[in-house]
């Protein structure tokens, strides 16, 4: 069995795979005093202490160098650690789980799959920011495992110009041309692009600076990352509880950014909707499809997000 670990800043999701098929899953939604290590032990206990042959981790940020699913050697561990400043909430959670499993099972093979990896193909004009190069900042893009999974599932009838929409609590769009990412709405961090459950999405950098002057760097970070988006507009980060204005803003953001993605692909052959909102919110899908209908006929798919399965298949392909 392969244990797939999806560790967030405040949760740990575990899934067991056998030959690419999920056999069991358990989510530990709240971290107790034991932190990630305790949550992992609790989850493994709930799964009945299964015999595990290997573990694979969803790692949010691979930095510049980690662009493929691979075994976690000491060198790869060091590179994931080096990417902590790029994903200060996520990569430490991933490392905590990697280290906890290494302590529990020192000889177990462990793998890392990166949410940034699918976007390694975006061109320079897409990943560059128009700021002095010595600042070393660039766009990376996220939700890559979800987009890779869409491409895999649409084979062998993969549309040439595919607009991927991962609309969950975090939300992004990806322009997928011939199966490769050429542009995406999230940037240096997951905060760019669409409005989300608790994130503001794209916002004028001068407005960010104003917030930083008012609240300090950490206060502004918390406000933009955890207190904005649907939560700020409706009092809940759940789309089902959104006010008409919040729904209108979310829909507007999807259409606005979809236009940019489609222009970069030179047209549109199909949209894939995924994530909790993309899968379940039919009125939102209808509004988006209607707004883009001027582009001519295109196909629409609804594919449940399958990031854990994508990781399991990536690892199976390596072994
Ligand atoms: P995450 O990004 O945390 O993995 P999900 O992809 O599970 O999140 O999406 C969670 C979101 O999906 C919820 O916050 C909620 O807004 C939305 N959602 C779930 N069901 C529905 C529904 N029936 N209609 C609209 N939105 C829904």
mmCIF file of C-alpha atoms and ligand atoms in Angstrom:
data_model
loop_
_atom_site.group_PDB
_atom_site.id
_atom_site.type_symbol
_atom_site.label_atom_id
_atom_site.label_comp_id
_atom_site.label_asym_id
_atom_site.label_seq_id
_atom_site.Cartn_x
_atom_site.Cartn_y
_atom_site.Cartn_z
ATOM 1 C CA UNK A 1 0.000 0.000 0.000
ATOM 2 C CA UNK A 2 1.083 3.554 -0.731
ATOM 3 C CA UNK A 3 0.230 6.156 1.897
ATOM 4 C CA UNK A 4 -0.531 9.538 0.326
ATOM 5 C CA UNK A 5 -0.192 12.437 2.763
ATOM 6 C CA UNK A 6 -1.741 15.831 2.062
ATOM 7 C CA UNK A 7 -0.698 18.073 4.943
ATOM 8 C CA UNK A 8 -2.105 21.585 5.223
ATOM 9 C CA UNK A 9 -1.301 24.287 7.744
ATOM 10 C CA UNK A 10 -4.132 23.043 10.007
ATOM 11 C CA UNK A 11 -5.089 19.580 8.728
ATOM 12 C CA UNK A 12 -3.660 16.260 7.578
ATOM 13 C CA UNK A 13 -5.436 14.164 4.933
ATOM 14 C CA UNK A 14 -4.346 10.560 4.476
ATOM 15 C CA UNK A 15 -5.255 8.125 1.698
ATOM 16 C CA UNK A 16 -4.182 4.546 1.043
ATOM 17 C CA UNK A 17 -3.650 3.395 -2.526
ATOM 18 C CA UNK A 18 -3.147 -0.055 -3.938
ATOM 19 C CA UNK A 19 -2.245 -0.272 -7.644
ATOM 20 C CA UNK A 20 -3.539 3.259 -8.308
ATOM 21 C CA UNK A 21 -6.898 2.662 -6.574
ATOM 22 C CA UNK A 22 -7.851 4.369 -3.320
ATOM 23 C CA UNK A 23 -8.661 1.790 -0.630
ATOM 24 C CA UNK A 24 -9.251 4.027 2.393
ATOM 25 C CA UNK A 25 -8.939 7.649 3.476
ATOM 26 C CA UNK A 26 -9.010 9.618 6.688
ATOM 27 C CA UNK A 27 -8.916 13.350 7.354
ATOM 28 C CA UNK A 28 -7.653 14.843 10.585
ATOM 29 C CA UNK A 29 -9.263 18.280 10.328
ATOM 30 C CA UNK A 30 -7.840 19.807 13.519
ATOM 31 C CA UNK A 31 -4.276 19.631 14.761
ATOM 32 C CA UNK A 32 -4.020 18.814 18.474
ATOM 33 C CA UNK A 33 -1.111 19.423 20.841
ATOM 34 C CA UNK A 34 0.875 16.752 18.970
ATOM 35 C CA UNK A 35 0.918 18.937 15.858
ATOM 36 C CA UNK A 36 1.375 17.263 12.494
ATOM 37 C CA UNK A 37 3.134 14.252 14.000
ATOM 38 C CA UNK A 38 0.195 13.626 16.361
ATOM 39 C CA UNK A 39 -2.341 14.085 13.560
ATOM 40 C CA UNK A 40 -0.418 11.633 11.387
ATOM 41 C CA UNK A 41 -0.338 9.021 14.169
ATOM 42 C CA UNK A 42 -4.048 9.577 14.815
ATOM 43 C CA UNK A 43 -4.849 9.174 11.117
ATOM 44 C CA UNK A 44 -2.765 6.010 10.758
ATOM 45 C CA UNK A 45 -4.479 4.572 13.839
ATOM 46 C CA UNK A 46 -7.904 5.382 12.340
ATOM 47 C CA UNK A 47 -6.834 3.572 9.152
ATOM 48 C CA UNK A 48 -6.050 0.470 11.246
ATOM 49 C CA UNK A 49 -2.229 0.755 11.168
ATOM 50 C CA UNK A 50 -2.056 -0.494 7.576
ATOM 51 C CA UNK A 51 1.044 -2.178 6.109
ATOM 52 C CA UNK A 52 2.689 0.618 4.110
ATOM 53 C CA UNK A 53 5.330 0.068 1.447
ATOM 54 C CA UNK A 54 5.957 3.737 0.710
ATOM 55 C CA UNK A 55 4.659 7.214 1.498
ATOM 56 C CA UNK A 56 4.082 10.098 -0.913
ATOM 57 C CA UNK A 57 3.541 13.708 0.093
ATOM 58 C CA UNK A 58 1.754 16.528 -1.661
ATOM 59 C CA UNK A 59 4.272 19.351 -1.308
ATOM 60 C CA UNK A 60 2.940 22.778 -2.156
ATOM 61 C CA UNK A 61 6.143 24.476 -3.264
ATOM 62 C CA UNK A 62 9.019 22.898 -5.128
ATOM 63 C CA UNK A 63 10.797 26.198 -5.762
ATOM 64 C CA UNK A 64 12.718 26.553 -9.026
ATOM 65 C CA UNK A 65 14.340 23.141 -9.063
ATOM 66 C CA UNK A 66 11.727 20.538 -8.102
ATOM 67 C CA UNK A 67 9.563 20.011 -11.157
ATOM 68 C CA UNK A 68 8.777 16.282 -11.040
ATOM 69 C CA UNK A 69 7.499 13.761 -8.519
ATOM 70 C CA UNK A 70 10.530 12.080 -6.990
ATOM 71 C CA UNK A 71 12.011 10.167 -4.082
ATOM 72 C CA UNK A 72 12.842 12.316 -1.050
ATOM 73 C CA UNK A 73 16.603 11.952 -0.727
ATOM 74 C CA UNK A 74 18.528 14.170 1.730
ATOM 75 C CA UNK A 75 19.230 16.558 -1.183
ATOM 76 C CA UNK A 76 15.530 16.788 -2.096
ATOM 77 C CA UNK A 77 14.637 17.272 1.575
ATOM 78 C CA UNK A 78 17.086 20.187 1.642
ATOM 79 C CA UNK A 79 15.491 21.712 -1.471
ATOM 80 C CA UNK A 80 11.992 21.457 0.049
ATOM 81 C CA UNK A 81 13.405 23.146 3.158
ATOM 82 C CA UNK A 82 14.976 25.860 0.999
ATOM 83 C CA UNK A 83 11.520 26.562 -0.490
ATOM 84 C CA UNK A 84 9.993 27.249 2.979
ATOM 85 C CA UNK A 85 10.224 31.063 2.555
ATOM 86 C CA UNK A 86 8.165 30.686 -0.644
ATOM 87 C CA UNK A 87 5.370 28.765 1.153
ATOM 88 C CA UNK A 88 5.734 29.583 4.853
ATOM 89 C CA UNK A 89 2.382 28.047 5.841
ATOM 90 C CA UNK A 90 2.544 24.906 3.720
ATOM 91 C CA UNK A 91 6.070 23.545 3.231
ATOM 92 C CA UNK A 92 6.777 23.332 7.006
ATOM 93 C CA UNK A 93 3.612 21.183 7.374
ATOM 94 C CA UNK A 94 4.838 18.915 4.574
ATOM 95 C CA UNK A 95 8.306 18.639 6.136
ATOM 96 C CA UNK A 96 6.800 17.880 9.561
ATOM 97 C CA UNK A 97 4.938 14.906 8.087
ATOM 98 C CA UNK A 98 7.946 13.707 6.065
ATOM 99 C CA UNK A 99 10.099 13.803 9.208
ATOM 100 C CA UNK A 100 7.426 12.173 11.382
ATOM 101 C CA UNK A 101 7.130 9.234 8.972
ATOM 102 C CA UNK A 102 10.922 8.937 8.794
ATOM 103 C CA UNK A 103 10.990 8.630 12.583
ATOM 104 C CA UNK A 104 8.180 6.050 12.638
ATOM 105 C CA UNK A 105 9.518 4.018 9.669
ATOM 106 C CA UNK A 106 13.177 4.912 9.079
ATOM 107 C CA UNK A 107 13.549 2.596 6.074
ATOM 108 C CA UNK A 108 10.341 3.539 4.268
ATOM 109 C CA UNK A 109 10.716 5.028 0.792
ATOM 110 C CA UNK A 110 9.174 8.497 0.673
ATOM 111 C CA UNK A 111 8.231 10.565 -2.379
ATOM 112 C CA UNK A 112 7.264 14.180 -2.940
ATOM 113 C CA UNK A 113 4.840 15.511 -5.571
ATOM 114 C CA UNK A 114 4.791 19.262 -6.101
ATOM 115 C CA UNK A 115 1.837 21.569 -6.720
ATOM 116 C CA UNK A 116 4.112 23.932 -8.622
ATOM 117 C CA UNK A 117 5.575 21.270 -10.954
ATOM 118 C CA UNK A 118 2.909 21.281 -13.691
ATOM 119 C CA UNK A 119 3.648 24.969 -14.312
ATOM 120 C CA UNK A 120 7.356 24.416 -15.026
ATOM 121 C CA UNK A 121 6.420 24.867 -18.716
ATOM 122 C CA UNK A 122 5.082 28.444 -18.448
ATOM 123 C CA UNK A 123 7.114 30.779 -20.680
ATOM 124 C CA UNK A 124 9.428 33.470 -19.393
ATOM 125 C CA UNK A 125 7.048 36.316 -20.226
ATOM 126 C CA UNK A 126 4.419 34.579 -18.073
ATOM 127 C CA UNK A 127 6.596 33.813 -15.062
ATOM 128 C CA UNK A 128 8.496 37.099 -14.968
ATOM 129 C CA UNK A 129 7.407 40.140 -12.987
ATOM 130 C CA UNK A 130 8.314 43.590 -14.290
ATOM 131 C CA UNK A 131 10.475 44.416 -11.280
ATOM 132 C CA UNK A 132 14.292 44.465 -10.994
ATOM 133 C CA UNK A 133 15.605 40.958 -11.661
ATOM 134 C CA UNK A 134 17.853 40.992 -8.584
ATOM 135 C CA UNK A 135 14.726 40.687 -6.406
ATOM 136 C CA UNK A 136 14.525 37.067 -7.490
ATOM 137 C CA UNK A 137 10.717 36.982 -7.532
ATOM 138 C CA UNK A 138 8.702 35.072 -10.131
ATOM 139 C CA UNK A 139 5.365 33.465 -10.767
ATOM 140 C CA UNK A 140 5.169 29.742 -9.973
ATOM 141 C CA UNK A 141 1.510 28.698 -10.089
ATOM 142 C CA UNK A 142 -0.236 26.070 -7.938
ATOM 143 C CA UNK A 143 -2.935 23.343 -8.101
ATOM 144 C CA UNK A 144 -0.596 21.608 -10.551
ATOM 145 C CA UNK A 145 -1.523 18.094 -9.422
ATOM 146 C CA UNK A 146 -5.168 18.890 -10.090
ATOM 147 C CA UNK A 147 -4.358 20.209 -13.593
ATOM 148 C CA UNK A 148 -2.098 17.237 -14.372
ATOM 149 C CA UNK A 149 -4.932 14.958 -13.326
ATOM 150 C CA UNK A 150 -7.366 16.735 -15.700
ATOM 151 C CA UNK A 151 -4.956 16.271 -18.609
ATOM 152 C CA UNK A 152 -4.447 12.582 -17.781
ATOM 153 C CA UNK A 153 -8.180 11.886 -17.560
ATOM 154 C CA UNK A 154 -8.993 13.614 -20.854
ATOM 155 C CA UNK A 155 -6.501 11.504 -22.803
ATOM 156 C CA UNK A 156 -6.738 10.339 -25.553
ATOM 157 C CA UNK A 157 -9.220 13.077 -26.483
ATOM 158 C CA UNK A 158 -7.342 15.943 -24.883
ATOM 159 C CA UNK A 159 -8.604 19.257 -26.292
ATOM 160 C CA UNK A 160 -5.833 21.416 -27.715
ATOM 161 C CA UNK A 161 -6.906 24.632 -25.919
ATOM 162 C CA UNK A 162 -8.124 23.605 -22.487
ATOM 163 C CA UNK A 163 -9.107 26.034 -19.748
ATOM 164 C CA UNK A 164 -8.679 24.295 -16.387
ATOM 165 C CA UNK A 165 -10.695 25.730 -13.506
ATOM 166 C CA UNK A 166 -9.838 24.467 -10.037
ATOM 167 C CA UNK A 167 -12.466 26.198 -7.908
ATOM 168 C CA UNK A 168 -12.288 25.040 -4.303
ATOM 169 C CA UNK A 169 -11.529 26.910 -1.129
ATOM 170 C CA UNK A 170 -8.380 27.888 -3.013
ATOM 171 C CA UNK A 171 -9.153 28.704 -6.645
ATOM 172 C CA UNK A 172 -7.174 29.175 -9.828
ATOM 173 C CA UNK A 173 -7.406 28.909 -13.603
ATOM 174 C CA UNK A 174 -4.839 27.402 -15.964
ATOM 175 C CA UNK A 175 -4.410 27.793 -19.708
ATOM 176 C CA UNK A 176 -3.421 24.309 -20.884
ATOM 177 C CA UNK A 177 -2.212 24.250 -24.490
ATOM 178 C CA UNK A 178 -1.471 20.786 -25.932
ATOM 179 C CA UNK A 179 -1.435 19.382 -22.395
ATOM 180 C CA UNK A 180 1.078 21.893 -21.009
ATOM 181 C CA UNK A 181 0.526 24.857 -18.714
ATOM 182 C CA UNK A 182 1.240 28.125 -20.518
ATOM 183 C CA UNK A 183 -0.375 30.522 -18.006
ATOM 184 C CA UNK A 184 -2.095 30.394 -14.638
ATOM 185 C CA UNK A 185 -3.764 32.871 -12.311
ATOM 186 C CA UNK A 186 -1.877 32.089 -9.092
ATOM 187 C CA UNK A 187 1.583 33.601 -9.007
ATOM 188 C CA UNK A 188 4.505 33.833 -6.639
ATOM 189 C CA UNK A 189 2.117 32.559 -3.982
ATOM 190 C CA UNK A 190 -1.434 31.176 -4.047
ATOM 191 C CA UNK A 191 -2.769 34.651 -3.233
ATOM 192 C CA UNK A 192 -2.885 35.965 -6.800
ATOM 193 C CA UNK A 193 -5.686 35.692 -9.330
ATOM 194 C CA UNK A 194 -9.246 34.738 -8.403
ATOM 195 C CA UNK A 195 -11.073 35.754 -5.273
ATOM 196 C CA UNK A 196 -11.206 32.669 -3.014
ATOM 197 C CA UNK A 197 -12.714 31.337 0.197
ATOM 198 C CA UNK A 198 -10.526 33.465 2.483
ATOM 199 C CA UNK A 199 -8.046 35.084 0.067
ATOM 200 C CA UNK A 200 -8.536 38.400 -1.683
ATOM 201 C CA UNK A 201 -6.973 37.281 -4.959
ATOM 202 C CA UNK A 202 -5.389 39.852 -7.282
ATOM 203 C CA UNK A 203 -5.197 43.254 -5.622
ATOM 204 C CA UNK A 204 -3.261 46.391 -6.498
ATOM 205 C CA UNK A 205 0.199 46.268 -4.893
ATOM 206 C CA UNK A 206 -0.348 49.822 -3.591
ATOM 207 C CA UNK A 207 -3.436 48.596 -1.710
ATOM 208 C CA UNK A 208 -1.300 45.813 -0.207
ATOM 209 C CA UNK A 209 1.223 48.418 0.924
ATOM 210 C CA UNK A 210 -1.553 50.501 2.497
ATOM 211 C CA UNK A 211 -2.730 47.438 4.438
ATOM 212 C CA UNK A 212 0.860 46.721 5.513
ATOM 213 C CA UNK A 213 1.235 50.289 6.809
ATOM 214 C CA UNK A 214 -2.024 49.968 8.721
ATOM 215 C CA UNK A 215 -1.644 46.479 10.152
ATOM 216 C CA UNK A 216 2.042 45.616 9.849
ATOM 217 C CA UNK A 217 3.356 42.908 7.526
ATOM 218 C CA UNK A 218 1.939 39.977 9.499
ATOM 219 C CA UNK A 219 -1.415 41.694 10.017
ATOM 220 C CA UNK A 220 -1.729 42.474 6.312
ATOM 221 C CA UNK A 221 -0.716 38.906 5.448
ATOM 222 C CA UNK A 222 -3.396 37.472 7.742
ATOM 223 C CA UNK A 223 -5.997 39.889 6.406
ATOM 224 C CA UNK A 224 -5.310 39.086 2.745
ATOM 225 C CA UNK A 225 -4.816 35.333 3.183
ATOM 226 C CA UNK A 226 -7.266 34.318 5.904
ATOM 227 C CA UNK A 227 -9.825 37.099 6.423
ATOM 228 C CA UNK A 228 -10.704 38.122 2.864
ATOM 229 C CA UNK A 229 -12.499 36.571 -0.109
ATOM 230 C CA UNK A 230 -15.950 35.029 0.401
ATOM 231 C CA UNK A 231 -15.415 35.159 4.172
ATOM 232 C CA UNK A 232 -15.014 38.948 4.173
ATOM 233 C CA UNK A 233 -18.015 39.479 1.908
ATOM 234 C CA UNK A 234 -20.479 36.925 3.344
ATOM 235 C CA UNK A 235 -19.192 36.015 6.804
ATOM 236 C CA UNK A 236 -18.433 32.469 5.601
ATOM 237 C CA UNK A 237 -15.848 30.973 3.266
ATOM 238 C CA UNK A 238 -18.458 28.520 1.970
ATOM 239 C CA UNK A 239 -19.883 29.360 -1.455
ATOM 240 C CA UNK A 240 -23.224 27.847 -0.378
ATOM 241 C CA UNK A 241 -23.571 30.662 2.175
ATOM 242 C CA UNK A 242 -22.397 33.446 -0.152
ATOM 243 C CA UNK A 243 -24.414 36.637 -0.570
ATOM 244 C CA UNK A 244 -25.568 37.673 -4.042
ATOM 245 C CA UNK A 245 -22.808 40.285 -4.151
ATOM 246 C CA UNK A 246 -20.126 37.751 -3.162
ATOM 247 C CA UNK A 247 -21.360 35.319 -5.824
ATOM 248 C CA UNK A 248 -21.391 38.103 -8.393
ATOM 249 C CA UNK A 249 -17.823 39.086 -7.512
ATOM 250 C CA UNK A 250 -16.584 35.493 -7.625
ATOM 251 C CA UNK A 251 -18.250 34.899 -10.994
ATOM 252 C CA UNK A 252 -16.911 38.201 -12.326
ATOM 253 C CA UNK A 253 -13.360 37.246 -11.295
ATOM 254 C CA UNK A 254 -13.588 33.857 -13.004
ATOM 255 C CA UNK A 255 -14.828 35.435 -16.257
ATOM 256 C CA UNK A 256 -12.273 38.247 -16.159
ATOM 257 C CA UNK A 257 -9.337 35.873 -15.699
ATOM 258 C CA UNK A 258 -10.778 33.292 -18.101
ATOM 259 C CA UNK A 259 -10.629 35.956 -20.810
ATOM 260 C CA UNK A 260 -6.899 36.379 -20.273
ATOM 261 C CA UNK A 261 -6.233 32.615 -20.266
ATOM 262 C CA UNK A 262 -8.263 32.088 -23.441
ATOM 263 C CA UNK A 263 -6.551 34.965 -25.260
ATOM 264 C CA UNK A 264 -3.145 33.450 -24.492
ATOM 265 C CA UNK A 265 -4.304 30.121 -25.996
ATOM 266 C CA UNK A 266 -5.775 31.825 -29.076
ATOM 267 C CA UNK A 267 -9.243 30.425 -28.371
ATOM 268 C CA UNK A 268 -11.043 27.775 -26.406
ATOM 269 C CA UNK A 269 -11.862 24.124 -27.126
ATOM 270 C CA UNK A 270 -12.964 22.982 -23.655
ATOM 271 C CA UNK A 271 -13.342 23.994 -20.017
ATOM 272 C CA UNK A 272 -12.823 21.617 -17.099
ATOM 273 C CA UNK A 273 -14.556 22.552 -13.857
ATOM 274 C CA UNK A 274 -13.100 21.005 -10.704
ATOM 275 C CA UNK A 275 -12.884 21.614 -6.941
ATOM 276 C CA UNK A 276 -15.844 21.862 -4.543
ATOM 277 C CA UNK A 277 -17.342 24.931 -6.266
ATOM 278 C CA UNK A 278 -16.539 23.827 -9.822
ATOM 279 C CA UNK A 279 -18.049 20.390 -9.255
ATOM 280 C CA UNK A 280 -21.177 21.415 -7.369
ATOM 281 C CA UNK A 281 -22.188 24.952 -8.254
ATOM 282 C CA UNK A 282 -24.221 24.564 -11.460
ATOM 283 C CA UNK A 283 -25.433 28.207 -11.561
ATOM 284 C CA UNK A 284 -21.831 29.424 -11.415
ATOM 285 C CA UNK A 285 -20.823 27.063 -14.231
ATOM 286 C CA UNK A 286 -23.768 28.239 -16.332
ATOM 287 C CA UNK A 287 -22.885 31.911 -15.821
ATOM 288 C CA UNK A 288 -19.266 31.302 -16.821
ATOM 289 C CA UNK A 289 -20.156 29.241 -19.889
ATOM 290 C CA UNK A 290 -22.751 31.833 -20.969
ATOM 291 C CA UNK A 291 -20.255 34.674 -20.581
ATOM 292 C CA UNK A 292 -17.664 32.857 -22.706
ATOM 293 C CA UNK A 293 -20.147 31.685 -25.359
ATOM 294 C CA UNK A 294 -18.983 34.511 -27.663
ATOM 295 C CA UNK A 295 -15.876 32.367 -28.212
ATOM 296 C CA UNK A 296 -17.946 29.878 -30.213
ATOM 297 C CA UNK A 297 -18.748 26.284 -29.314
ATOM 298 C CA UNK A 298 -16.572 24.562 -26.721
ATOM 299 C CA UNK A 299 -16.952 21.458 -24.585
ATOM 300 C CA UNK A 300 -17.512 21.483 -20.829
ATOM 301 C CA UNK A 301 -16.326 18.784 -18.430
ATOM 302 C CA UNK A 302 -16.876 18.390 -14.700
ATOM 303 C CA UNK A 303 -14.082 16.356 -13.134
ATOM 304 C CA UNK A 304 -13.809 15.841 -9.371
ATOM 305 C CA UNK A 305 -10.397 16.919 -8.068
ATOM 306 C CA UNK A 306 -8.183 13.840 -7.754
ATOM 307 C CA UNK A 307 -4.887 15.143 -6.480
ATOM 308 C CA UNK A 308 -4.187 12.132 -4.236
ATOM 309 C CA UNK A 309 -4.793 9.687 -7.088
ATOM 310 C CA UNK A 310 -2.519 11.718 -9.363
ATOM 311 C CA UNK A 311 0.238 11.451 -6.756
ATOM 312 C CA UNK A 312 -0.294 7.673 -6.451
ATOM 313 C CA UNK A 313 -0.095 7.250 -10.236
ATOM 314 C CA UNK A 314 3.009 9.464 -10.449
ATOM 315 C CA UNK A 315 4.711 7.305 -7.822
ATOM 316 C CA UNK A 316 3.579 4.070 -9.493
ATOM 317 C CA UNK A 317 5.148 5.318 -12.726
ATOM 318 C CA UNK A 318 8.477 5.790 -10.902
ATOM 319 C CA UNK A 319 8.630 2.353 -9.285
HETATM 320 P P1 LIG B 1 -10.269 22.642 -0.800
HETATM 321 O O1 LIG B 1 -9.739 23.705 -1.691
HETATM 322 O O2 LIG B 1 -10.159 22.986 0.651
HETATM 323 O O3 LIG B 1 -9.835 21.239 -1.166
HETATM 324 P P2 LIG B 1 -12.836 21.899 -1.940
HETATM 325 O O4 LIG B 1 -12.332 21.678 -3.308
HETATM 326 O O5 LIG B 1 -13.344 20.729 -1.173
HETATM 327 O O6 LIG B 1 -11.830 22.695 -1.021
HETATM 328 O O7 LIG B 1 -14.004 22.984 -2.038
HETATM 329 C C1 LIG B 1 -14.615 23.429 -0.877
HETATM 330 C C2 LIG B 1 -15.626 24.473 -1.243
HETATM 331 O O8 LIG B 1 -16.562 23.954 -2.180
HETATM 332 C C3 LIG B 1 -16.493 24.879 -0.058
HETATM 333 O O9 LIG B 1 -15.878 25.879 0.678
HETATM 334 C C4 LIG B 1 -17.727 25.360 -0.718
HETATM 335 O O10 LIG B 1 -17.608 26.757 -0.904
HETATM 336 C C5 LIG B 1 -17.750 24.706 -2.063
HETATM 337 N N1 LIG B 1 -18.919 23.852 -2.264
HETATM 338 C C6 LIG B 1 -19.121 22.600 -1.849
HETATM 339 N N2 LIG B 1 -20.345 22.171 -2.223
HETATM 340 C C7 LIG B 1 -20.938 23.190 -2.890
HETATM 341 C C8 LIG B 1 -22.192 23.377 -3.531
HETATM 342 N N3 LIG B 1 -23.119 22.434 -3.570
HETATM 343 N N4 LIG B 1 -22.424 24.570 -4.127
HETATM 344 C C9 LIG B 1 -21.495 25.539 -4.104
HETATM 345 N N5 LIG B 1 -20.310 25.422 -3.520
HETATM 346 C C10 LIG B 1 -20.025 24.267 -2.921
#
